[in-house]
Amino acid sequence: MIKREAYMSRIRPFIGNELIKVLTGIRRSGKSVMLELIQDELVGQGVSPLQFVCINFENMNYAYLRTAEALHYEMTEKIAGIEGKAYLFFDEIQEVVGWERCVNSLRIEYDCDIYITGSNAKLLSGELATSLSGRYVEFVVYPFSFDEFIMLYYETSRDATAHEMFSAYLALGGMPYISNLRYEAAPSQMYLQELFNSIVLKDIIKRNNVRDVDLLERIINYMFASTGTVFSAASISKYFKNEGRAVAPETVLNYINYCVDAYLIYRVRRQDLQGKKLLTINEKYYVADHGIREAVFGGNMKDINLILENIVYMELLRRGYKVTVGKSGTKEIDFVCERKNEMLYVQAAYLLASDETVAREFGAYDGIRDNFPKYVVTLDEFDMSRRGIKHKNIKDFLLMPEWI
């Protein structure tokens, strides 16, 4: 188990206060382990484990607690037996009907510090926003970064080179559990396929009462195939029509939203950098973990340019950036990234193998006149920086502590 300090450094300032700490993200991204790390942090601060109440609601032993009333009664009994502040850890809280009423009541009634996890963005953000009136902080837990991946991969293969580790990351992705499979290709892909099936069944089909499962699978395959490319619900609808199947754009959009809510897919909006406004059509979508894409859809090496772009996008999210796709005249910038008062731009490509490619990637910044950092990130080993635009090998870029 690695410490995941990037997350702990954000959570630590809120430990012990009345704000409810909410950890969200794709199923099996490490949210449960984060709860364990928070408990370790508390023990290090002198808190007794006897003050902890830990419940994973996917465990059938706790099935009797899956209503707000039953959970509240149980917590009232347990908190009464705790000396000092109670620390409540609720894993996969969305399994509890009316959970938000129970959590809010516990927050008001008792001296307690509450941590919850869930795998659905709509459930957690929508209901929290209305029921808890902003008395919570949310942290999205993503699959392993390349930096985290190599920490565990190195324990498996101490003689592995940086190139070998990145090749493994390209193929397997960053879902934490595959470290337990020692990063062996066949078992890892089997696990990722089963994980994908679980996400689709539990977090998409069951939660949203999806009836046309075949259509959902086709839409997911389309999005996996089109990772990092511009498309819309209308374009998917048109594609299906050409395939002999009539599907309304509204239905396609609903199914896409279900995938976004389950953290399987991330939507990236486009921004007109000259007009300073968000564009409402033709967004981009990226998959939460490129290893899942390889296991389910395949072709990561064939689509290496798209996968590198996907990896860079997810790393930007891990580091807390708000990301859009930039449109500057007729040119497009892969990622426009904002964080507090910071800003940077990133172009991601496979190789700068020709003068035309160099001109295209570096030329994307021709219309940008500000002094914020601008990067071109590729697999090239040689530095081709020019005109104040920084060129980085993707392995080096992903491992840089700061980009500003």
Tab-separated table of C-alpha atoms in Angstrom:
chain	number	residue	atom	x	y	z
A	1	MET	CA	0.000	0.000	0.000
A	2	ILE	CA	1.485	3.328	-1.044
A	3	LYS	CA	0.758	6.503	0.898
A	4	ARG	CA	-0.802	8.522	-1.970
A	5	GLU	CA	0.474	11.736	-0.429
A	6	ALA	CA	-0.950	13.833	-3.281
A	7	TYR	CA	-4.412	13.053	-1.881
A	8	MET	CA	-3.470	13.078	1.795
A	9	SER	CA	-1.982	16.564	1.493
A	10	ARG	CA	-5.373	17.835	0.323
A	11	ILE	CA	-7.420	15.866	2.860
A	12	ARG	CA	-5.189	16.510	5.885
A	13	PRO	CA	-6.298	20.133	6.527
A	14	PHE	CA	-9.904	18.929	6.909
A	15	ILE	CA	-9.263	16.020	9.273
A	16	GLY	CA	-11.058	16.490	12.577
A	17	ASN	CA	-13.396	19.300	11.544
A	18	GLU	CA	-17.148	19.207	11.035
A	19	LEU	CA	-17.081	19.191	7.230
A	20	ILE	CA	-18.033	15.830	5.748
A	21	LYS	CA	-15.193	14.427	3.676
A	22	VAL	CA	-16.455	12.835	0.444
A	23	LEU	CA	-14.184	10.594	-1.641
A	24	THR	CA	-15.527	9.835	-5.102
A	25	GLY	CA	-14.178	8.194	-8.241
A	26	ILE	CA	-14.395	5.139	-10.441
A	27	ARG	CA	-15.008	1.825	-8.708
A	28	ARG	CA	-11.782	0.223	-7.353
A	29	SER	CA	-9.652	3.339	-7.793
A	30	GLY	CA	-8.456	3.131	-4.190
A	31	LYS	CA	-11.092	5.007	-2.192
A	32	SER	CA	-11.263	2.308	0.502
A	33	VAL	CA	-7.487	2.384	0.876
A	34	MET	CA	-7.668	6.164	1.282
A	35	LEU	CA	-9.981	5.612	4.265
A	36	GLU	CA	-7.323	3.319	5.752
A	37	LEU	CA	-4.642	5.950	5.155
A	38	ILE	CA	-6.780	8.556	6.912
A	39	GLN	CA	-7.184	6.178	9.856
A	40	ASP	CA	-3.399	5.715	9.963
A	41	GLU	CA	-3.031	9.495	9.978
A	42	LEU	CA	-5.449	9.802	12.890
A	43	VAL	CA	-3.664	7.097	14.882
A	44	GLY	CA	-0.427	8.999	14.276
A	45	GLN	CA	-2.104	12.050	15.793
A	46	GLY	CA	-2.947	10.074	18.926
A	47	VAL	CA	-6.544	9.084	18.143
A	48	SER	CA	-7.514	5.633	19.408
A	49	PRO	CA	-8.853	3.101	16.848
A	50	LEU	CA	-11.608	2.455	19.411
A	51	GLN	CA	-13.053	5.784	18.245
A	52	PHE	CA	-13.462	4.500	14.675
A	53	VAL	CA	-16.648	3.086	13.178
A	54	CYS	CA	-15.999	1.555	9.744
A	55	ILE	CA	-18.714	0.160	7.468
A	56	ASN	CA	-18.450	-1.007	3.866
A	57	PHE	CA	-22.004	-1.124	2.554
A	58	GLU	CA	-21.124	-3.547	-0.234
A	59	ASN	CA	-20.439	-6.112	2.491
A	60	MET	CA	-23.582	-8.210	2.965
A	61	ASN	CA	-22.927	-8.318	6.709
A	62	TYR	CA	-24.182	-4.730	6.762
A	63	ALA	CA	-27.205	-5.232	4.505
A	64	TYR	CA	-29.487	-4.528	7.471
A	65	LEU	CA	-28.112	-0.968	7.614
A	66	ARG	CA	-29.077	0.048	4.094
A	67	THR	CA	-31.784	2.497	5.126
A	68	ALA	CA	-31.247	5.895	6.714
A	69	GLU	CA	-33.294	4.957	9.771
A	70	ALA	CA	-31.471	1.668	10.441
A	71	LEU	CA	-28.050	3.278	9.989
A	72	HIS	CA	-28.922	6.207	12.250
A	73	TYR	CA	-30.110	3.886	15.014
A	74	GLU	CA	-26.945	1.761	14.747
A	75	MET	CA	-24.684	4.828	14.839
A	76	THR	CA	-26.512	6.248	17.842
A	77	GLU	CA	-25.785	3.022	19.715
A	78	LYS	CA	-22.122	2.888	18.674
A	79	ILE	CA	-21.348	6.584	19.258
A	80	ALA	CA	-22.799	6.317	22.785
A	81	GLY	CA	-20.058	3.805	23.594
A	82	ILE	CA	-17.195	5.944	22.260
A	83	GLU	CA	-15.190	8.174	24.578
A	84	GLY	CA	-14.380	11.457	22.839
A	85	LYS	CA	-14.948	12.312	19.195
A	86	ALA	CA	-16.294	9.539	16.964
A	87	TYR	CA	-14.767	8.979	13.531
A	88	LEU	CA	-17.222	7.485	11.063
A	89	PHE	CA	-16.064	5.829	7.822
A	90	PHE	CA	-18.831	4.877	5.388
A	91	ASP	CA	-17.645	3.077	2.239
A	92	GLU	CA	-19.925	3.041	-0.868
A	93	ILE	CA	-22.573	5.050	0.962
A	94	GLN	CA	-24.856	5.141	-2.094
A	95	GLU	CA	-26.061	1.647	-1.141
A	96	VAL	CA	-27.981	3.238	1.766
A	97	VAL	CA	-31.410	4.549	0.842
A	98	GLY	CA	-31.706	8.116	2.106
A	99	TRP	CA	-28.097	8.133	3.335
A	100	GLU	CA	-27.802	11.923	3.084
A	101	ARG	CA	-30.492	12.469	5.743
A	102	CYS	CA	-28.725	10.099	8.118
A	103	VAL	CA	-25.283	11.630	7.571
A	104	ASN	CA	-26.589	15.164	8.017
A	105	SER	CA	-28.390	14.186	11.221
A	106	LEU	CA	-25.251	12.552	12.662
A	107	ARG	CA	-23.251	15.653	11.806
A	108	ILE	CA	-25.707	17.860	13.705
A	109	GLU	CA	-26.340	15.619	16.707
A	110	TYR	CA	-22.914	14.271	17.651
A	111	ASP	CA	-19.263	15.205	18.026
A	112	CYS	CA	-18.112	13.221	15.044
A	113	ASP	CA	-15.836	13.387	12.025
A	114	ILE	CA	-17.420	11.780	8.944
A	115	TYR	CA	-15.789	10.282	5.840
A	116	ILE	CA	-17.805	8.740	3.019
A	117	THR	CA	-17.001	7.215	-0.366
A	118	GLY	CA	-19.142	6.604	-3.428
A	119	SER	CA	-18.841	5.689	-7.086
A	120	ASN	CA	-21.469	7.930	-8.657
A	121	ALA	CA	-20.939	11.630	-9.307
A	122	LYS	CA	-24.609	12.533	-9.679
A	123	LEU	CA	-25.680	10.782	-6.487
A	124	LEU	CA	-22.978	12.311	-4.360
A	125	SER	CA	-22.739	15.817	-5.754
A	126	GLY	CA	-26.423	16.413	-6.433
A	127	GLU	CA	-27.866	15.148	-3.169
A	128	LEU	CA	-25.037	16.493	-1.045
A	129	ALA	CA	-25.430	19.931	-2.543
A	130	THR	CA	-29.102	20.105	-1.593
A	131	SER	CA	-29.208	18.140	1.667
A	132	LEU	CA	-25.949	19.208	3.264
A	133	SER	CA	-25.917	22.816	2.097
A	134	GLY	CA	-22.231	22.957	1.289
A	135	ARG	CA	-21.056	21.391	4.550
A	136	TYR	CA	-18.790	18.938	2.763
A	137	VAL	CA	-15.572	18.788	0.763
A	138	GLU	CA	-15.127	16.416	-2.158
A	139	PHE	CA	-11.983	14.646	-3.345
A	140	VAL	CA	-11.919	12.618	-6.557
A	141	VAL	CA	-9.654	9.554	-6.315
A	142	TYR	CA	-8.202	8.536	-9.671
A	143	PRO	CA	-6.379	5.372	-10.779
A	144	PHE	CA	-2.618	5.373	-10.202
A	145	SER	CA	-0.494	8.012	-11.859
A	146	PHE	CA	2.652	6.833	-13.639
A	147	ASP	CA	4.624	7.894	-10.560
A	148	GLU	CA	2.447	5.752	-8.288
A	149	PHE	CA	2.487	2.891	-10.800
A	150	ILE	CA	6.279	2.653	-10.862
A	151	MET	CA	6.489	2.668	-7.051
A	152	LEU	CA	4.725	-0.704	-6.998
A	153	TYR	CA	6.002	-1.996	-10.325
A	154	TYR	CA	9.553	-1.535	-9.060
A	155	GLU	CA	8.762	-3.879	-6.157
A	156	THR	CA	7.802	-6.545	-8.711
A	157	SER	CA	10.637	-5.961	-11.211
A	158	ARG	CA	13.580	-4.187	-9.622
A	159	ASP	CA	15.644	-4.419	-12.807
A	160	ALA	CA	12.984	-2.811	-15.011
A	161	THR	CA	14.029	0.236	-17.019
A	162	ALA	CA	11.962	3.401	-17.286
A	163	HIS	CA	11.046	2.373	-20.848
A	164	GLU	CA	9.838	-1.055	-19.697
A	165	MET	CA	7.775	0.434	-16.878
A	166	PHE	CA	6.129	2.950	-19.181
A	167	SER	CA	5.375	0.189	-21.705
A	168	ALA	CA	3.668	-1.764	-18.916
A	169	TYR	CA	1.728	1.349	-17.882
A	170	LEU	CA	0.577	1.877	-21.480
A	171	ALA	CA	-0.770	-1.673	-21.641
A	172	LEU	CA	-2.150	-2.159	-18.120
A	173	GLY	CA	-3.128	1.290	-16.888
A	174	GLY	CA	-3.292	2.379	-13.269
A	175	MET	CA	-6.015	0.443	-11.470
A	176	PRO	CA	-4.418	-0.315	-8.084
A	177	TYR	CA	-5.350	-3.995	-7.741
A	178	ILE	CA	-3.266	-5.172	-10.693
A	179	SER	CA	-0.176	-4.716	-8.510
A	180	ASN	CA	-1.483	-7.737	-6.555
A	181	LEU	CA	-1.384	-9.671	-9.827
A	182	ARG	CA	2.285	-8.706	-10.214
A	183	TYR	CA	1.399	-6.888	-13.424
A	184	GLU	CA	1.101	-10.137	-15.367
A	185	ALA	CA	-0.700	-9.394	-18.614
A	186	ALA	CA	-3.328	-12.163	-18.812
A	187	PRO	CA	-4.577	-12.039	-15.184
A	188	SER	CA	-4.508	-8.225	-15.213
A	189	GLN	CA	-6.593	-7.998	-18.378
A	190	MET	CA	-9.057	-10.557	-17.011
A	191	TYR	CA	-9.414	-8.499	-13.823
A	192	LEU	CA	-9.896	-5.271	-15.799
A	193	GLN	CA	-12.575	-6.903	-17.956
A	194	GLU	CA	-14.451	-8.048	-14.849
A	195	LEU	CA	-14.061	-4.604	-13.285
A	196	PHE	CA	-15.492	-3.010	-16.412
A	197	ASN	CA	-18.445	-5.428	-16.311
A	198	SER	CA	-19.030	-4.545	-12.665
A	199	ILE	CA	-18.992	-0.806	-13.385
A	200	VAL	CA	-21.399	-1.206	-16.287
A	201	LEU	CA	-23.767	-3.482	-14.355
A	202	LYS	CA	-23.759	-1.870	-10.896
A	203	ASP	CA	-22.988	1.791	-11.545
A	204	ILE	CA	-24.675	2.283	-14.910
A	205	ILE	CA	-27.327	-0.325	-15.742
A	206	LYS	CA	-28.811	-0.981	-12.288
A	207	ARG	CA	-28.500	2.561	-10.990
A	208	ASN	CA	-30.145	4.102	-14.041
A	209	ASN	CA	-32.530	1.272	-14.939
A	210	VAL	CA	-31.014	0.945	-18.400
A	211	ARG	CA	-33.147	-1.365	-20.533
A	212	ASP	CA	-31.313	-1.327	-23.852
A	213	VAL	CA	-28.045	-2.883	-22.678
A	214	ASP	CA	-26.916	-3.618	-26.227
A	215	LEU	CA	-27.206	0.072	-27.144
A	216	LEU	CA	-25.270	1.070	-24.028
A	217	GLU	CA	-22.449	-1.331	-24.919
A	218	ARG	CA	-22.327	0.016	-28.463
A	219	ILE	CA	-22.124	3.613	-27.214
A	220	ILE	CA	-19.332	2.727	-24.788
A	221	ASN	CA	-17.410	0.983	-27.579
A	222	TYR	CA	-17.859	4.054	-29.770
A	223	MET	CA	-16.513	6.317	-27.031
A	224	PHE	CA	-13.582	3.993	-26.339
A	225	ALA	CA	-12.758	3.925	-30.050
A	226	SER	CA	-13.058	7.727	-30.260
A	227	THR	CA	-11.049	8.559	-27.130
A	228	GLY	CA	-9.734	12.096	-27.389
A	229	THR	CA	-11.528	12.924	-30.629
A	230	VAL	CA	-14.265	15.497	-31.051
A	231	PHE	CA	-17.801	14.137	-31.374
A	232	SER	CA	-21.353	14.753	-30.177
A	233	ALA	CA	-24.434	12.745	-29.284
A	234	ALA	CA	-25.861	13.782	-32.652
A	235	SER	CA	-22.843	12.373	-34.506
A	236	ILE	CA	-23.190	9.043	-32.656
A	237	SER	CA	-26.905	8.996	-33.465
A	238	LYS	CA	-26.064	9.588	-37.136
A	239	TYR	CA	-23.459	6.806	-37.031
A	240	PHE	CA	-26.024	4.333	-35.679
A	241	LYS	CA	-28.538	5.447	-38.311
A	242	ASN	CA	-25.985	4.626	-41.018
A	243	GLU	CA	-25.597	1.219	-39.350
A	244	GLY	CA	-29.348	0.660	-39.700
A	245	ARG	CA	-30.388	1.503	-36.132
A	246	ALA	CA	-32.443	4.583	-35.283
A	247	VAL	CA	-31.465	6.143	-31.942
A	248	ALA	CA	-32.459	9.628	-30.803
A	249	PRO	CA	-29.568	11.971	-29.852
A	250	GLU	CA	-31.278	12.535	-26.475
A	251	THR	CA	-31.065	8.806	-25.706
A	252	VAL	CA	-27.397	8.731	-26.688
A	253	LEU	CA	-26.704	11.752	-24.491
A	254	ASN	CA	-28.443	10.125	-21.515
A	255	TYR	CA	-26.314	6.998	-21.868
A	256	ILE	CA	-23.148	9.089	-22.165
A	257	ASN	CA	-24.120	10.969	-19.000
A	258	TYR	CA	-24.586	7.680	-17.146
A	259	CYS	CA	-21.008	6.730	-18.062
A	260	VAL	CA	-19.739	10.133	-16.940
A	261	ASP	CA	-21.628	9.860	-13.636
A	262	ALA	CA	-19.984	6.450	-13.028
A	263	TYR	CA	-16.551	8.011	-13.615
A	264	LEU	CA	-15.925	5.591	-16.477
A	265	ILE	CA	-15.710	8.444	-18.991
A	266	TYR	CA	-14.666	12.083	-18.566
A	267	ARG	CA	-16.174	14.868	-20.661
A	268	VAL	CA	-13.949	17.773	-21.720
A	269	ARG	CA	-15.577	20.911	-23.021
A	270	ARG	CA	-14.103	23.092	-25.754
A	271	GLN	CA	-13.254	26.734	-25.157
A	272	ASP	CA	-12.934	29.541	-27.673
A	273	LEU	CA	-9.779	31.241	-26.421
A	274	GLN	CA	-10.390	34.370	-28.475
A	275	GLY	CA	-14.016	34.837	-27.496
A	276	LYS	CA	-13.376	33.544	-23.934
A	277	LYS	CA	-16.450	31.332	-23.947
A	278	LEU	CA	-17.257	27.637	-23.700
A	279	LEU	CA	-18.494	25.956	-26.858
A	280	THR	CA	-21.635	23.855	-26.455
A	281	ILE	CA	-21.071	21.282	-29.197
A	282	ASN	CA	-18.507	18.654	-30.162
A	283	GLU	CA	-16.865	17.850	-26.850
A	284	LYS	CA	-14.059	15.362	-26.220
A	285	TYR	CA	-14.239	12.305	-23.989
A	286	TYR	CA	-11.477	10.379	-22.238
A	287	VAL	CA	-11.583	7.048	-20.410
A	288	ALA	CA	-10.794	7.008	-16.689
A	289	ASP	CA	-8.206	4.260	-17.106
A	290	HIS	CA	-6.536	3.387	-20.402
A	291	GLY	CA	-5.846	-0.128	-19.089
A	292	ILE	CA	-9.598	-0.786	-19.015
A	293	ARG	CA	-9.784	0.410	-22.611
A	294	GLU	CA	-7.058	-2.037	-23.650
A	295	ALA	CA	-8.672	-4.946	-21.802
A	296	VAL	CA	-12.165	-4.279	-23.174
A	297	PHE	CA	-11.634	-2.672	-26.556
A	298	GLY	CA	-7.951	-3.245	-27.377
A	299	GLY	CA	-5.761	-1.261	-29.730
A	300	ASN	CA	-3.910	0.993	-27.285
A	301	MET	CA	-0.654	0.667	-29.223
A	302	LYS	CA	-2.441	1.162	-32.551
A	303	ASP	CA	-4.023	4.330	-31.125
A	304	ILE	CA	-0.909	5.350	-29.216
A	305	ASN	CA	-1.350	9.051	-29.999
A	306	LEU	CA	-4.828	9.012	-28.438
A	307	ILE	CA	-3.684	6.990	-25.419
A	308	LEU	CA	-0.799	9.368	-24.685
A	309	GLU	CA	-3.302	12.220	-24.816
A	310	ASN	CA	-5.591	10.300	-22.445
A	311	ILE	CA	-2.730	9.707	-19.991
A	312	VAL	CA	-1.775	13.390	-19.989
A	313	TYR	CA	-5.392	14.474	-19.464
A	314	MET	CA	-5.868	12.219	-16.444
A	315	GLU	CA	-2.599	13.463	-14.935
A	316	LEU	CA	-3.820	17.042	-15.278
A	317	LEU	CA	-6.967	16.117	-13.343
A	318	ARG	CA	-4.914	14.396	-10.621
A	319	ARG	CA	-2.992	17.591	-10.101
A	320	GLY	CA	-6.144	19.600	-9.592
A	321	TYR	CA	-6.432	21.414	-12.914
A	322	LYS	CA	-9.695	22.392	-14.550
A	323	VAL	CA	-9.178	21.336	-18.173
A	324	THR	CA	-10.762	22.414	-21.438
A	325	VAL	CA	-9.860	21.937	-25.098
A	326	GLY	CA	-8.736	25.256	-26.575
A	327	LYS	CA	-9.841	26.627	-29.937
A	328	SER	CA	-7.755	29.508	-31.276
A	329	GLY	CA	-8.927	30.501	-34.734
A	330	THR	CA	-8.611	27.397	-36.903
A	331	LYS	CA	-6.139	25.726	-34.534
A	332	GLU	CA	-6.811	23.529	-31.512
A	333	ILE	CA	-4.833	23.199	-28.298
A	334	ASP	CA	-5.255	19.826	-26.653
A	335	PHE	CA	-5.445	21.079	-23.066
A	336	VAL	CA	-5.985	24.498	-21.520
A	337	CYS	CA	-5.390	24.026	-17.804
A	338	GLU	CA	-6.391	26.322	-14.937
A	339	ARG	CA	-5.739	25.942	-11.210
A	340	LYS	CA	-6.306	28.821	-8.798
A	341	ASN	CA	-4.244	31.644	-10.312
A	342	GLU	CA	-2.113	29.300	-12.426
A	343	MET	CA	-2.517	28.396	-16.059
A	344	LEU	CA	-0.675	26.267	-18.611
A	345	TYR	CA	-1.181	24.779	-22.053
A	346	VAL	CA	-0.314	21.253	-23.182
A	347	GLN	CA	-0.060	19.636	-26.604
A	348	ALA	CA	0.255	15.832	-26.562
A	349	ALA	CA	1.516	13.883	-29.583
A	350	TYR	CA	3.195	10.564	-30.395
A	351	LEU	CA	6.469	11.606	-32.071
A	352	LEU	CA	7.766	14.755	-33.731
A	353	ALA	CA	8.782	12.648	-36.699
A	354	SER	CA	8.496	15.225	-39.470
A	355	ASP	CA	8.765	18.945	-40.073
A	356	GLU	CA	5.013	19.033	-40.638
A	357	THR	CA	4.343	17.473	-37.219
A	358	VAL	CA	6.725	19.900	-35.524
A	359	ALA	CA	5.037	22.828	-37.251
A	360	ARG	CA	1.572	21.590	-36.292
A	361	GLU	CA	2.269	20.895	-32.599
A	362	PHE	CA	4.321	23.997	-31.865
A	363	GLY	CA	2.239	26.117	-34.245
A	364	ALA	CA	-0.900	25.442	-32.196
A	365	TYR	CA	0.360	28.170	-29.852
A	366	ASP	CA	0.828	30.844	-32.553
A	367	GLY	CA	-2.303	32.727	-31.541
A	368	ILE	CA	-1.609	32.591	-27.783
A	369	ARG	CA	0.116	35.771	-26.637
A	370	ASP	CA	0.244	35.318	-22.874
A	371	ASN	CA	3.274	34.223	-20.841
A	372	PHE	CA	1.845	31.107	-19.211
A	373	PRO	CA	3.858	27.868	-19.670
A	374	LYS	CA	3.324	26.017	-22.931
A	375	TYR	CA	4.317	22.373	-23.410
A	376	VAL	CA	4.578	19.907	-26.252
A	377	VAL	CA	4.678	16.375	-24.781
A	378	THR	CA	5.751	13.366	-26.883
A	379	LEU	CA	7.682	10.090	-26.735
A	380	ASP	CA	10.768	11.692	-28.323
A	381	GLU	CA	13.936	11.399	-26.256
A	382	PHE	CA	15.583	14.561	-27.600
A	383	ASP	CA	14.619	18.056	-26.472
A	384	MET	CA	13.142	20.077	-29.350
A	385	SER	CA	12.043	23.110	-27.319
A	386	ARG	CA	11.751	26.353	-29.309
A	387	ARG	CA	10.345	29.879	-29.128
A	388	GLY	CA	9.778	29.579	-25.381
A	389	ILE	CA	7.637	26.455	-25.831
A	390	LYS	CA	8.923	23.559	-23.721
A	391	HIS	CA	9.231	20.102	-25.242
A	392	LYS	CA	9.185	17.165	-22.801
A	393	ASN	CA	9.352	13.414	-23.082
A	394	ILE	CA	6.071	12.142	-21.655
A	395	LYS	CA	7.748	9.978	-18.990
A	396	ASP	CA	9.671	13.009	-17.721
A	397	PHE	CA	6.586	15.209	-17.930
A	398	LEU	CA	4.471	12.821	-15.856
A	399	LEU	CA	7.163	12.586	-13.174
A	400	MET	CA	7.843	16.323	-12.879
A	401	PRO	CA	6.801	17.570	-9.404
A	402	GLU	CA	5.556	20.875	-10.832
A	403	TRP	CA	4.951	22.253	-14.322
A	404	ILE	CA	4.771	25.957	-13.469
